[in-house]
Short mmCIF file of N, CA and C in Angstrom, two decimals:
data_model
loop_
_atom_site.label_atom_id
_atom_site.label_comp_id
_atom_site.label_asym_id
_atom_site.label_seq_id
_atom_site.Cartn_x
_atom_site.Cartn_y
_atom_site.Cartn_z
N UNK A 1 -21.96 -2.06 -10.04
CA UNK A 1 -20.54 -2.39 -10.00
C UNK A 1 -20.29 -3.62 -10.86
N UNK A 2 -19.11 -3.67 -11.44
CA UNK A 2 -18.74 -4.86 -12.20
C UNK A 2 -17.65 -5.66 -11.49
N UNK A 3 -16.91 -5.00 -10.56
CA UNK A 3 -15.82 -5.72 -9.90
C UNK A 3 -15.40 -5.01 -8.62
N UNK A 4 -15.04 -5.80 -7.61
CA UNK A 4 -14.49 -5.27 -6.37
C UNK A 4 -13.15 -5.97 -6.13
N UNK A 5 -12.12 -5.19 -5.88
CA UNK A 5 -10.80 -5.73 -5.52
C UNK A 5 -10.38 -5.06 -4.22
N UNK A 6 -9.50 -5.71 -3.48
CA UNK A 6 -9.15 -5.24 -2.13
C UNK A 6 -7.64 -5.18 -1.96
N UNK A 7 -7.18 -4.16 -1.24
CA UNK A 7 -5.77 -4.04 -0.87
C UNK A 7 -5.70 -3.92 0.65
N UNK A 8 -5.56 -5.06 1.36
CA UNK A 8 -5.47 -5.00 2.83
C UNK A 8 -4.08 -4.57 3.28
N UNK A 9 -4.03 -3.95 4.45
CA UNK A 9 -2.76 -3.62 5.08
C UNK A 9 -2.28 -4.87 5.81
N UNK A 10 -0.97 -5.15 5.72
CA UNK A 10 -0.38 -6.32 6.38
C UNK A 10 0.69 -5.84 7.35
N UNK A 11 0.76 -6.44 8.53
CA UNK A 11 1.74 -6.05 9.54
C UNK A 11 3.01 -6.88 9.33
N UNK A 12 3.77 -6.48 8.32
CA UNK A 12 4.96 -7.21 7.89
C UNK A 12 6.21 -6.39 8.25
N UNK A 13 7.26 -7.10 8.65
CA UNK A 13 8.51 -6.43 8.98
C UNK A 13 9.69 -7.30 8.52
N UNK A 14 10.78 -6.68 8.05
CA UNK A 14 11.99 -7.46 7.75
C UNK A 14 12.53 -8.10 9.03
N UNK A 15 13.00 -9.35 8.93
CA UNK A 15 13.51 -10.06 10.10
C UNK A 15 14.94 -10.54 9.86
N UNK A 16 15.64 -10.78 10.96
CA UNK A 16 17.00 -11.30 10.91
C UNK A 16 17.01 -12.81 11.03
N UNK A 17 18.20 -13.38 11.10
CA UNK A 17 18.37 -14.84 11.20
C UNK A 17 17.74 -15.40 12.47
N UNK A 18 17.61 -14.56 13.52
CA UNK A 18 17.01 -15.02 14.77
C UNK A 18 15.48 -15.01 14.72
N UNK A 19 14.90 -14.56 13.58
CA UNK A 19 13.45 -14.54 13.43
C UNK A 19 12.79 -13.32 14.01
N UNK A 20 13.57 -12.39 14.55
CA UNK A 20 13.01 -11.16 15.13
C UNK A 20 13.22 -9.99 14.18
N UNK A 21 12.40 -8.96 14.37
CA UNK A 21 12.47 -7.77 13.52
C UNK A 21 13.86 -7.15 13.55
N UNK A 22 14.31 -6.69 12.41
CA UNK A 22 15.60 -6.01 12.32
C UNK A 22 15.47 -4.58 12.85
N UNK A 23 16.42 -4.12 13.63
CA UNK A 23 16.37 -2.73 14.11
C UNK A 23 16.92 -1.79 13.04
N UNK A 24 16.11 -1.57 11.99
CA UNK A 24 16.57 -0.75 10.87
C UNK A 24 15.46 0.17 10.41
N UNK A 25 15.79 1.06 9.50
CA UNK A 25 14.79 1.99 8.96
C UNK A 25 13.72 1.24 8.18
N UNK A 26 14.00 -0.02 7.79
CA UNK A 26 13.00 -0.81 7.09
C UNK A 26 11.79 -1.12 7.95
N UNK A 27 11.90 -0.95 9.26
CA UNK A 27 10.77 -1.19 10.17
C UNK A 27 10.03 0.10 10.50
N UNK A 28 10.38 1.16 9.82
CA UNK A 28 9.81 2.47 10.08
C UNK A 28 8.31 2.50 9.79
N UNK A 29 7.60 3.36 10.52
CA UNK A 29 6.18 3.56 10.25
C UNK A 29 5.96 4.23 8.90
N UNK A 30 7.03 4.69 8.28
CA UNK A 30 6.90 5.32 6.96
C UNK A 30 6.60 4.30 5.87
N UNK A 31 6.91 3.03 6.11
CA UNK A 31 6.70 1.98 5.11
C UNK A 31 5.45 1.18 5.47
N UNK A 32 4.55 1.09 4.52
CA UNK A 32 3.32 0.32 4.73
C UNK A 32 3.31 -0.84 3.74
N UNK A 33 3.03 -2.03 4.25
CA UNK A 33 2.93 -3.22 3.40
C UNK A 33 1.47 -3.46 3.09
N UNK A 34 1.17 -3.58 1.80
CA UNK A 34 -0.19 -3.88 1.39
C UNK A 34 -0.21 -5.14 0.53
N UNK A 35 -1.32 -5.82 0.59
CA UNK A 35 -1.51 -7.02 -0.20
C UNK A 35 -2.51 -6.77 -1.31
N UNK A 36 -2.87 -7.83 -1.99
CA UNK A 36 -3.81 -7.74 -3.10
C UNK A 36 -4.76 -8.92 -3.07
N UNK A 37 -6.06 -8.61 -3.09
CA UNK A 37 -7.10 -9.63 -3.19
C UNK A 37 -7.99 -9.24 -4.36
N UNK A 38 -8.28 -10.19 -5.24
CA UNK A 38 -9.11 -9.88 -6.38
C UNK A 38 -8.41 -9.09 -7.47
N UNK A 39 -7.08 -9.03 -7.40
CA UNK A 39 -6.30 -8.38 -8.46
C UNK A 39 -6.03 -6.90 -8.27
N UNK A 40 -6.33 -6.34 -7.08
CA UNK A 40 -6.06 -4.91 -6.88
C UNK A 40 -4.58 -4.63 -7.09
N UNK A 41 -4.30 -3.63 -7.92
CA UNK A 41 -2.97 -3.18 -8.34
C UNK A 41 -2.28 -4.13 -9.33
N UNK A 42 -2.90 -5.27 -9.63
CA UNK A 42 -2.34 -6.19 -10.62
C UNK A 42 -3.17 -6.17 -11.90
N UNK A 43 -4.48 -6.37 -11.79
CA UNK A 43 -5.35 -6.32 -12.97
C UNK A 43 -6.31 -5.14 -12.89
N UNK A 44 -6.42 -4.53 -11.74
CA UNK A 44 -7.28 -3.36 -11.55
C UNK A 44 -6.46 -2.28 -10.85
N UNK A 45 -6.62 -1.03 -11.25
CA UNK A 45 -5.85 0.09 -10.68
C UNK A 45 -4.35 -0.20 -10.76
N UNK A 46 -3.92 -0.61 -11.95
CA UNK A 46 -2.54 -1.08 -12.13
C UNK A 46 -1.51 0.01 -11.83
N UNK A 47 -0.33 -0.44 -11.44
CA UNK A 47 0.78 0.42 -11.10
C UNK A 47 1.68 0.65 -12.31
N UNK A 48 2.43 1.73 -12.27
CA UNK A 48 3.44 1.98 -13.29
C UNK A 48 4.76 1.41 -12.79
N UNK A 49 5.40 0.57 -13.58
CA UNK A 49 6.69 -0.01 -13.21
C UNK A 49 7.79 0.90 -13.75
N UNK A 50 8.66 1.39 -12.86
CA UNK A 50 9.73 2.31 -13.28
C UNK A 50 11.08 1.60 -13.42
N UNK A 51 11.22 0.43 -12.80
CA UNK A 51 12.45 -0.36 -12.92
C UNK A 51 12.09 -1.81 -12.63
N UNK A 52 12.76 -2.72 -13.31
CA UNK A 52 12.47 -4.14 -13.12
C UNK A 52 11.16 -4.51 -13.79
N UNK A 53 10.35 -5.31 -13.11
CA UNK A 53 9.08 -5.76 -13.68
C UNK A 53 8.04 -5.88 -12.58
N UNK A 54 6.78 -6.06 -12.99
CA UNK A 54 5.71 -6.28 -12.02
C UNK A 54 5.85 -7.70 -11.47
N UNK A 55 5.53 -7.87 -10.21
CA UNK A 55 5.58 -9.19 -9.58
C UNK A 55 4.55 -10.11 -10.22
N UNK A 56 4.87 -11.40 -10.28
CA UNK A 56 3.94 -12.40 -10.79
C UNK A 56 2.86 -12.61 -9.72
N UNK A 57 1.59 -12.32 -10.04
CA UNK A 57 0.55 -12.43 -9.02
C UNK A 57 0.39 -13.83 -8.45
N UNK A 58 0.84 -14.87 -9.16
CA UNK A 58 0.72 -16.25 -8.70
C UNK A 58 1.90 -16.69 -7.84
N UNK A 59 2.92 -15.83 -7.72
CA UNK A 59 4.10 -16.19 -6.93
C UNK A 59 3.96 -15.71 -5.49
N UNK A 60 4.25 -16.60 -4.55
CA UNK A 60 4.24 -16.23 -3.14
C UNK A 60 5.63 -15.80 -2.67
N UNK A 61 6.52 -15.53 -3.64
CA UNK A 61 7.90 -15.18 -3.29
C UNK A 61 8.40 -13.94 -4.02
N UNK A 62 7.48 -13.08 -4.48
CA UNK A 62 7.86 -11.85 -5.17
C UNK A 62 7.10 -10.67 -4.60
N UNK A 63 7.70 -9.48 -4.75
CA UNK A 63 7.06 -8.24 -4.32
C UNK A 63 7.59 -7.11 -5.16
N UNK A 64 6.88 -5.99 -5.11
CA UNK A 64 7.33 -4.73 -5.69
C UNK A 64 7.24 -3.67 -4.61
N UNK A 65 7.91 -2.55 -4.82
CA UNK A 65 7.90 -1.47 -3.84
C UNK A 65 8.12 -0.15 -4.56
N UNK A 66 7.76 0.93 -3.89
CA UNK A 66 8.09 2.24 -4.44
C UNK A 66 9.59 2.45 -4.26
N UNK A 67 10.15 3.35 -5.04
CA UNK A 67 11.58 3.66 -4.93
C UNK A 67 11.89 4.20 -3.54
N UNK A 68 10.95 4.98 -2.97
CA UNK A 68 11.15 5.54 -1.62
C UNK A 68 11.24 4.42 -0.58
N UNK A 69 10.41 3.39 -0.72
CA UNK A 69 10.46 2.26 0.22
C UNK A 69 11.80 1.55 0.11
N UNK A 70 12.22 1.27 -1.12
CA UNK A 70 13.50 0.57 -1.32
C UNK A 70 14.65 1.36 -0.71
N UNK A 71 14.61 2.67 -0.87
CA UNK A 71 15.67 3.52 -0.32
C UNK A 71 15.64 3.49 1.21
N UNK A 72 14.46 3.68 1.81
CA UNK A 72 14.35 3.66 3.27
C UNK A 72 14.78 2.33 3.87
N UNK A 73 14.40 1.24 3.21
CA UNK A 73 14.71 -0.10 3.74
C UNK A 73 16.11 -0.57 3.37
N UNK A 74 16.76 0.12 2.42
CA UNK A 74 18.09 -0.31 1.98
C UNK A 74 18.05 -1.51 1.06
N UNK A 75 16.93 -1.70 0.35
CA UNK A 75 16.78 -2.83 -0.57
C UNK A 75 17.21 -2.43 -1.98
N UNK A 76 17.61 -3.43 -2.77
CA UNK A 76 17.91 -3.18 -4.18
C UNK A 76 17.18 -4.21 -5.04
N UNK A 77 16.94 -3.87 -6.29
CA UNK A 77 16.27 -4.80 -7.20
C UNK A 77 16.98 -6.13 -7.23
N UNK A 78 16.22 -7.20 -7.19
CA UNK A 78 16.79 -8.54 -7.22
C UNK A 78 17.10 -9.11 -5.85
N UNK A 79 17.01 -8.28 -4.81
CA UNK A 79 17.31 -8.74 -3.45
C UNK A 79 16.12 -9.54 -2.89
N UNK A 80 16.44 -10.63 -2.21
CA UNK A 80 15.43 -11.41 -1.51
C UNK A 80 15.46 -10.99 -0.04
N UNK A 81 14.31 -10.56 0.46
CA UNK A 81 14.20 -10.02 1.81
C UNK A 81 13.45 -11.02 2.70
N UNK A 82 14.04 -11.33 3.84
CA UNK A 82 13.36 -12.19 4.83
C UNK A 82 12.42 -11.31 5.63
N UNK A 83 11.17 -11.76 5.78
CA UNK A 83 10.17 -10.97 6.49
C UNK A 83 9.33 -11.84 7.39
N UNK A 84 8.67 -11.19 8.31
CA UNK A 84 7.72 -11.86 9.19
C UNK A 84 6.41 -11.10 9.19
N UNK A 85 5.34 -11.83 9.42
CA UNK A 85 4.00 -11.24 9.44
C UNK A 85 3.37 -11.50 10.79
N UNK A 86 2.91 -10.43 11.44
CA UNK A 86 2.21 -10.55 12.70
C UNK A 86 0.72 -10.69 12.43
N UNK A 87 0.07 -11.62 13.11
CA UNK A 87 -1.36 -11.82 12.93
C UNK A 87 -2.12 -10.72 13.67
N UNK A 88 -3.39 -10.56 13.31
CA UNK A 88 -4.25 -9.60 14.00
C UNK A 88 -4.35 -9.97 15.48
N UNK A 89 -4.43 -11.27 15.77
CA UNK A 89 -4.50 -11.72 17.17
C UNK A 89 -3.26 -11.29 17.95
N UNK A 90 -2.08 -11.40 17.34
CA UNK A 90 -0.85 -10.98 18.01
C UNK A 90 -0.87 -9.48 18.31
N UNK A 91 -1.24 -8.70 17.32
CA UNK A 91 -1.27 -7.25 17.48
C UNK A 91 -2.29 -6.86 18.54
N UNK A 92 -3.48 -7.48 18.50
CA UNK A 92 -4.52 -7.16 19.48
C UNK A 92 -4.13 -7.56 20.90
N UNK A 93 -3.21 -8.54 21.03
CA UNK A 93 -2.77 -8.96 22.37
C UNK A 93 -1.70 -8.03 22.93
N UNK A 94 -1.29 -7.04 22.15
CA UNK A 94 -0.31 -6.07 22.63
C UNK A 94 1.13 -6.47 22.40
N UNK A 95 1.37 -7.43 21.51
CA UNK A 95 2.74 -7.86 21.23
C UNK A 95 3.56 -6.68 20.71
N UNK A 96 4.83 -6.65 21.07
CA UNK A 96 5.74 -5.61 20.60
C UNK A 96 6.47 -6.15 19.36
N UNK A 97 6.16 -5.64 18.15
CA UNK A 97 6.79 -6.15 16.94
C UNK A 97 8.32 -6.02 16.93
N UNK A 98 8.85 -5.10 17.73
CA UNK A 98 10.31 -4.93 17.75
C UNK A 98 11.01 -6.05 18.50
N UNK A 99 10.29 -6.76 19.39
CA UNK A 99 10.94 -7.80 20.19
C UNK A 99 10.34 -9.19 20.02
N UNK A 100 9.11 -9.27 19.54
CA UNK A 100 8.43 -10.57 19.41
C UNK A 100 8.76 -11.24 18.08
N UNK A 101 8.50 -12.52 18.02
CA UNK A 101 8.67 -13.27 16.78
C UNK A 101 7.35 -13.27 16.02
N UNK A 102 7.38 -12.93 14.74
CA UNK A 102 6.16 -12.95 13.95
C UNK A 102 5.62 -14.38 13.81
N UNK A 103 4.31 -14.51 13.62
CA UNK A 103 3.66 -15.82 13.50
C UNK A 103 4.09 -16.53 12.22
N UNK A 104 4.25 -15.79 11.15
CA UNK A 104 4.62 -16.38 9.86
C UNK A 104 5.90 -15.74 9.34
N UNK A 105 6.77 -16.58 8.81
CA UNK A 105 8.02 -16.08 8.21
C UNK A 105 8.02 -16.45 6.74
N UNK A 106 8.58 -15.56 5.92
CA UNK A 106 8.64 -15.80 4.48
C UNK A 106 9.74 -14.95 3.87
N UNK A 107 10.05 -15.23 2.64
CA UNK A 107 11.02 -14.42 1.88
C UNK A 107 10.36 -13.99 0.58
N UNK A 108 10.67 -12.77 0.15
CA UNK A 108 10.14 -12.27 -1.11
C UNK A 108 11.23 -11.49 -1.82
N UNK A 109 11.31 -11.69 -3.11
CA UNK A 109 12.30 -11.02 -3.95
C UNK A 109 11.72 -9.73 -4.49
N UNK A 110 12.47 -8.64 -4.36
CA UNK A 110 12.06 -7.35 -4.91
C UNK A 110 12.33 -7.36 -6.42
N UNK A 111 11.27 -7.51 -7.20
CA UNK A 111 11.43 -7.65 -8.65
C UNK A 111 11.15 -6.37 -9.42
N UNK A 112 10.57 -5.36 -8.76
CA UNK A 112 10.26 -4.13 -9.47
C UNK A 112 10.06 -2.94 -8.55
N UNK A 113 10.34 -1.76 -9.10
CA UNK A 113 10.03 -0.50 -8.43
C UNK A 113 8.82 0.09 -9.14
N UNK A 114 7.86 0.55 -8.37
CA UNK A 114 6.58 0.97 -8.94
C UNK A 114 6.16 2.34 -8.43
N UNK A 115 5.19 2.90 -9.15
CA UNK A 115 4.57 4.17 -8.76
C UNK A 115 3.07 3.95 -8.77
N UNK A 116 2.40 4.34 -7.68
CA UNK A 116 0.95 4.30 -7.61
C UNK A 116 0.41 5.55 -8.31
N UNK A 117 -0.76 5.43 -8.93
CA UNK A 117 -1.31 6.56 -9.69
C UNK A 117 -1.49 7.80 -8.83
N UNK A 118 -1.87 7.64 -7.56
CA UNK A 118 -2.06 8.82 -6.72
C UNK A 118 -0.73 9.47 -6.34
N UNK A 119 0.40 8.76 -6.45
CA UNK A 119 1.71 9.36 -6.19
C UNK A 119 2.11 10.29 -7.32
N UNK A 120 1.78 9.93 -8.55
CA UNK A 120 2.18 10.73 -9.70
C UNK A 120 1.46 12.07 -9.68
N UNK A 121 0.17 12.06 -9.34
CA UNK A 121 -0.62 13.28 -9.39
C UNK A 121 -0.47 14.15 -8.15
N UNK A 122 0.05 13.59 -7.06
CA UNK A 122 0.12 14.34 -5.81
C UNK A 122 1.13 15.47 -5.91
N UNK A 123 0.72 16.64 -5.38
CA UNK A 123 1.69 17.73 -5.28
C UNK A 123 2.26 17.72 -3.87
N UNK A 124 3.10 18.68 -3.55
CA UNK A 124 3.76 18.68 -2.25
C UNK A 124 2.77 18.79 -1.09
N UNK A 125 1.62 19.43 -1.29
CA UNK A 125 0.63 19.55 -0.24
C UNK A 125 -0.07 18.22 0.00
N UNK A 126 -0.42 17.52 -1.10
CA UNK A 126 -1.16 16.26 -1.00
C UNK A 126 -0.26 15.07 -0.69
N UNK A 127 1.05 15.22 -0.89
CA UNK A 127 1.94 14.08 -0.77
C UNK A 127 1.91 13.48 0.62
N UNK A 128 1.86 12.17 0.65
CA UNK A 128 1.77 11.40 1.88
C UNK A 128 3.18 10.96 2.27
N UNK A 129 3.48 10.95 3.56
CA UNK A 129 4.81 10.53 4.02
C UNK A 129 4.97 9.02 3.97
N UNK A 130 3.89 8.28 3.80
CA UNK A 130 3.94 6.82 3.77
C UNK A 130 4.40 6.34 2.40
N UNK A 131 5.25 5.31 2.41
CA UNK A 131 5.67 4.65 1.18
C UNK A 131 5.21 3.20 1.25
N UNK A 132 5.24 2.50 0.12
CA UNK A 132 4.59 1.19 0.08
C UNK A 132 5.46 0.08 -0.50
N UNK A 133 5.21 -1.13 0.03
CA UNK A 133 5.64 -2.35 -0.62
C UNK A 133 4.36 -3.12 -0.88
N UNK A 134 4.27 -3.76 -2.04
CA UNK A 134 3.07 -4.48 -2.44
C UNK A 134 3.41 -5.96 -2.60
N UNK A 135 2.66 -6.80 -1.90
CA UNK A 135 2.83 -8.24 -2.00
C UNK A 135 1.80 -8.81 -2.97
N UNK A 136 2.13 -9.93 -3.56
CA UNK A 136 1.28 -10.54 -4.59
C UNK A 136 0.00 -11.12 -3.99
N UNK A 137 -1.02 -11.35 -4.84
CA UNK A 137 -2.23 -12.02 -4.36
C UNK A 137 -1.93 -13.39 -3.73
N UNK A 138 -0.99 -14.14 -4.30
CA UNK A 138 -0.65 -15.46 -3.74
C UNK A 138 -0.05 -15.33 -2.35
N UNK A 139 0.81 -14.35 -2.15
CA UNK A 139 1.42 -14.14 -0.83
C UNK A 139 0.40 -13.54 0.14
N UNK A 140 -0.47 -12.67 -0.34
CA UNK A 140 -1.52 -12.10 0.51
C UNK A 140 -2.42 -13.21 1.05
N UNK A 141 -2.74 -14.17 0.20
CA UNK A 141 -3.58 -15.30 0.64
C UNK A 141 -2.90 -16.06 1.78
N UNK A 142 -1.61 -16.24 1.66
CA UNK A 142 -0.85 -16.96 2.70
C UNK A 142 -0.83 -16.17 4.02
N UNK A 143 -0.87 -14.83 3.93
CA UNK A 143 -0.74 -13.98 5.11
C UNK A 143 -2.09 -13.43 5.58
N UNK A 144 -3.18 -14.03 5.18
CA UNK A 144 -4.51 -13.46 5.42
C UNK A 144 -4.84 -13.27 6.90
N UNK A 145 -4.20 -14.01 7.83
CA UNK A 145 -4.50 -13.83 9.25
C UNK A 145 -3.94 -12.52 9.80
N UNK A 146 -3.12 -11.83 9.01
CA UNK A 146 -2.57 -10.55 9.44
C UNK A 146 -3.14 -9.37 8.67
N UNK A 147 -4.18 -9.61 7.86
CA UNK A 147 -4.73 -8.54 7.01
C UNK A 147 -5.69 -7.65 7.80
N UNK A 148 -5.49 -6.34 7.68
CA UNK A 148 -6.34 -5.36 8.35
C UNK A 148 -6.59 -4.17 7.43
N UNK A 149 -7.44 -3.27 7.82
CA UNK A 149 -7.69 -1.99 7.17
C UNK A 149 -7.64 -2.06 5.65
N UNK A 150 -8.60 -2.73 5.03
CA UNK A 150 -8.57 -2.86 3.58
C UNK A 150 -8.99 -1.59 2.85
N UNK A 151 -8.38 -1.38 1.70
CA UNK A 151 -8.85 -0.39 0.73
C UNK A 151 -9.60 -1.18 -0.32
N UNK A 152 -10.76 -0.68 -0.73
CA UNK A 152 -11.57 -1.36 -1.73
C UNK A 152 -11.46 -0.62 -3.06
N UNK A 153 -11.22 -1.36 -4.12
CA UNK A 153 -11.21 -0.81 -5.47
C UNK A 153 -12.47 -1.26 -6.19
N UNK A 154 -13.31 -0.33 -6.59
CA UNK A 154 -14.56 -0.66 -7.27
C UNK A 154 -14.47 -0.26 -8.73
N UNK A 155 -14.82 -1.17 -9.60
CA UNK A 155 -14.95 -0.86 -11.03
C UNK A 155 -16.44 -0.77 -11.31
N UNK A 156 -16.87 0.40 -11.76
CA UNK A 156 -18.29 0.64 -11.96
C UNK A 156 -18.72 0.38 -13.39
N UNK A 157 -19.87 -0.26 -13.53
CA UNK A 157 -20.41 -0.58 -14.85
C UNK A 157 -20.60 0.69 -15.68
N UNK A 158 -21.10 1.76 -15.05
CA UNK A 158 -21.35 3.02 -15.75
C UNK A 158 -20.16 3.95 -15.79
N UNK A 159 -19.00 3.47 -15.33
CA UNK A 159 -17.80 4.31 -15.33
C UNK A 159 -17.92 5.46 -14.36
N UNK A 160 -17.24 6.56 -14.64
CA UNK A 160 -17.16 7.67 -13.70
C UNK A 160 -18.50 8.39 -13.52
N UNK A 161 -19.44 8.22 -14.43
CA UNK A 161 -20.73 8.92 -14.28
C UNK A 161 -21.51 8.40 -13.07
N UNK A 162 -21.22 7.19 -12.58
CA UNK A 162 -21.94 6.62 -11.44
C UNK A 162 -21.23 6.83 -10.10
N UNK A 163 -20.09 7.50 -10.11
CA UNK A 163 -19.29 7.64 -8.89
C UNK A 163 -20.07 8.30 -7.76
N UNK A 164 -20.68 9.42 -8.01
CA UNK A 164 -21.37 10.16 -6.94
C UNK A 164 -22.50 9.31 -6.33
N UNK A 165 -23.26 8.62 -7.15
CA UNK A 165 -24.36 7.79 -6.64
C UNK A 165 -23.83 6.64 -5.78
N UNK A 166 -22.75 6.00 -6.21
CA UNK A 166 -22.17 4.90 -5.45
C UNK A 166 -21.59 5.42 -4.14
N UNK A 167 -20.91 6.56 -4.17
CA UNK A 167 -20.38 7.15 -2.94
C UNK A 167 -21.50 7.41 -1.93
N UNK A 168 -22.63 7.97 -2.38
CA UNK A 168 -23.75 8.24 -1.48
C UNK A 168 -24.28 6.95 -0.86
N UNK A 169 -24.37 5.88 -1.65
CA UNK A 169 -24.85 4.60 -1.12
C UNK A 169 -23.89 4.04 -0.08
N UNK A 170 -22.61 4.14 -0.34
CA UNK A 170 -21.61 3.64 0.61
C UNK A 170 -21.67 4.43 1.91
N UNK A 171 -21.77 5.74 1.82
CA UNK A 171 -21.83 6.59 3.01
C UNK A 171 -23.02 6.21 3.88
N UNK A 172 -24.15 5.88 3.27
CA UNK A 172 -25.34 5.47 4.04
C UNK A 172 -25.11 4.13 4.75
N UNK A 173 -24.25 3.27 4.20
CA UNK A 173 -24.01 1.95 4.78
C UNK A 173 -22.96 1.95 5.88
N UNK A 174 -22.05 2.93 5.85
CA UNK A 174 -20.95 2.97 6.81
C UNK A 174 -21.49 3.45 8.16
N UNK A 175 -21.16 2.75 9.25
CA UNK A 175 -21.63 3.19 10.57
C UNK A 175 -21.18 4.62 10.88
N UNK A 176 -22.06 5.39 11.51
CA UNK A 176 -21.77 6.78 11.85
C UNK A 176 -20.46 6.85 12.65
N UNK A 177 -19.61 7.79 12.30
CA UNK A 177 -18.34 7.97 12.99
C UNK A 177 -17.18 7.17 12.41
N UNK A 178 -17.48 6.28 11.47
CA UNK A 178 -16.42 5.49 10.84
C UNK A 178 -15.71 6.34 9.79
N UNK A 179 -14.38 6.44 9.85
CA UNK A 179 -13.68 7.24 8.84
C UNK A 179 -13.68 6.54 7.49
N UNK A 180 -13.75 7.31 6.43
CA UNK A 180 -13.67 6.79 5.07
C UNK A 180 -13.14 7.88 4.16
N UNK A 181 -12.64 7.48 3.03
CA UNK A 181 -12.17 8.44 2.02
C UNK A 181 -12.36 7.79 0.65
N UNK A 182 -12.61 8.62 -0.34
CA UNK A 182 -12.78 8.15 -1.71
C UNK A 182 -11.68 8.72 -2.58
N UNK A 183 -11.15 7.90 -3.46
CA UNK A 183 -10.19 8.33 -4.47
C UNK A 183 -10.73 7.83 -5.80
N UNK A 184 -10.99 8.75 -6.71
CA UNK A 184 -11.54 8.37 -8.01
C UNK A 184 -10.38 8.23 -8.97
N UNK A 185 -10.07 6.98 -9.33
CA UNK A 185 -8.90 6.70 -10.17
C UNK A 185 -8.98 7.39 -11.51
N UNK A 186 -10.16 7.46 -12.12
CA UNK A 186 -10.27 8.10 -13.44
C UNK A 186 -9.89 9.57 -13.35
N UNK A 187 -10.22 10.23 -12.22
CA UNK A 187 -9.85 11.64 -12.02
C UNK A 187 -8.34 11.74 -11.85
N UNK A 188 -7.77 10.83 -11.04
CA UNK A 188 -6.32 10.82 -10.83
C UNK A 188 -5.58 10.58 -12.13
N UNK A 189 -6.06 9.62 -12.94
CA UNK A 189 -5.41 9.33 -14.22
C UNK A 189 -5.45 10.56 -15.13
N UNK A 190 -6.57 11.29 -15.11
CA UNK A 190 -6.67 12.52 -15.91
C UNK A 190 -5.66 13.55 -15.46
N UNK A 191 -5.47 13.69 -14.13
CA UNK A 191 -4.49 14.63 -13.60
C UNK A 191 -3.09 14.23 -14.05
N UNK A 192 -2.81 12.93 -14.02
CA UNK A 192 -1.50 12.44 -14.44
C UNK A 192 -1.26 12.77 -15.91
N UNK A 193 -2.26 12.51 -16.76
CA UNK A 193 -2.10 12.78 -18.18
C UNK A 193 -1.90 14.27 -18.45
N UNK A 194 -2.60 15.13 -17.71
CA UNK A 194 -2.45 16.57 -17.91
C UNK A 194 -1.11 17.07 -17.40
N UNK A 195 -0.52 16.39 -16.39
CA UNK A 195 0.75 16.84 -15.84
C UNK A 195 1.94 16.37 -16.66
N UNK A 196 1.71 15.47 -17.61
CA UNK A 196 2.81 14.92 -18.42
C UNK A 196 3.30 15.91 -19.45
#
């Protein structure tokens, strides 16, 4: 391997002036907030920007989202959204995100609408009902106490020819019964290019 980058899931929700979650479609389970560590989706496995621009990875006040997320949440480009992040400790204690106050509060401006490579290649059978908002590495660092369920992005020295060998090694390391899935970006990119 030459590089590992991570995209953790963050338990983030839009909040109102009272600091509590807004009772809106923006809190739907259909929207997943992910962060970036090591440049995932910024310098590795980059996203396609369809409107606006990519968020500045050094800014703790910017984000991007898929068009589906923006529509579900009622956000528009240039809007600054107040949000709260629940820590892993809060979630494990059984806190109700709909009524509790998040541990951390922040605001982020929606600066771009993006498409993930696996969204472009997905057909109606493969399409996932989840949509995404992506926070910058700087903001992810600030929210690290709420990071869970990471996706790992591996850049292999030998490129796609080493994928099968690396997958076998990872499978041997993962505890029996632990769910895992592999997505080979080079294969997805090829599907995208052929579908154009």
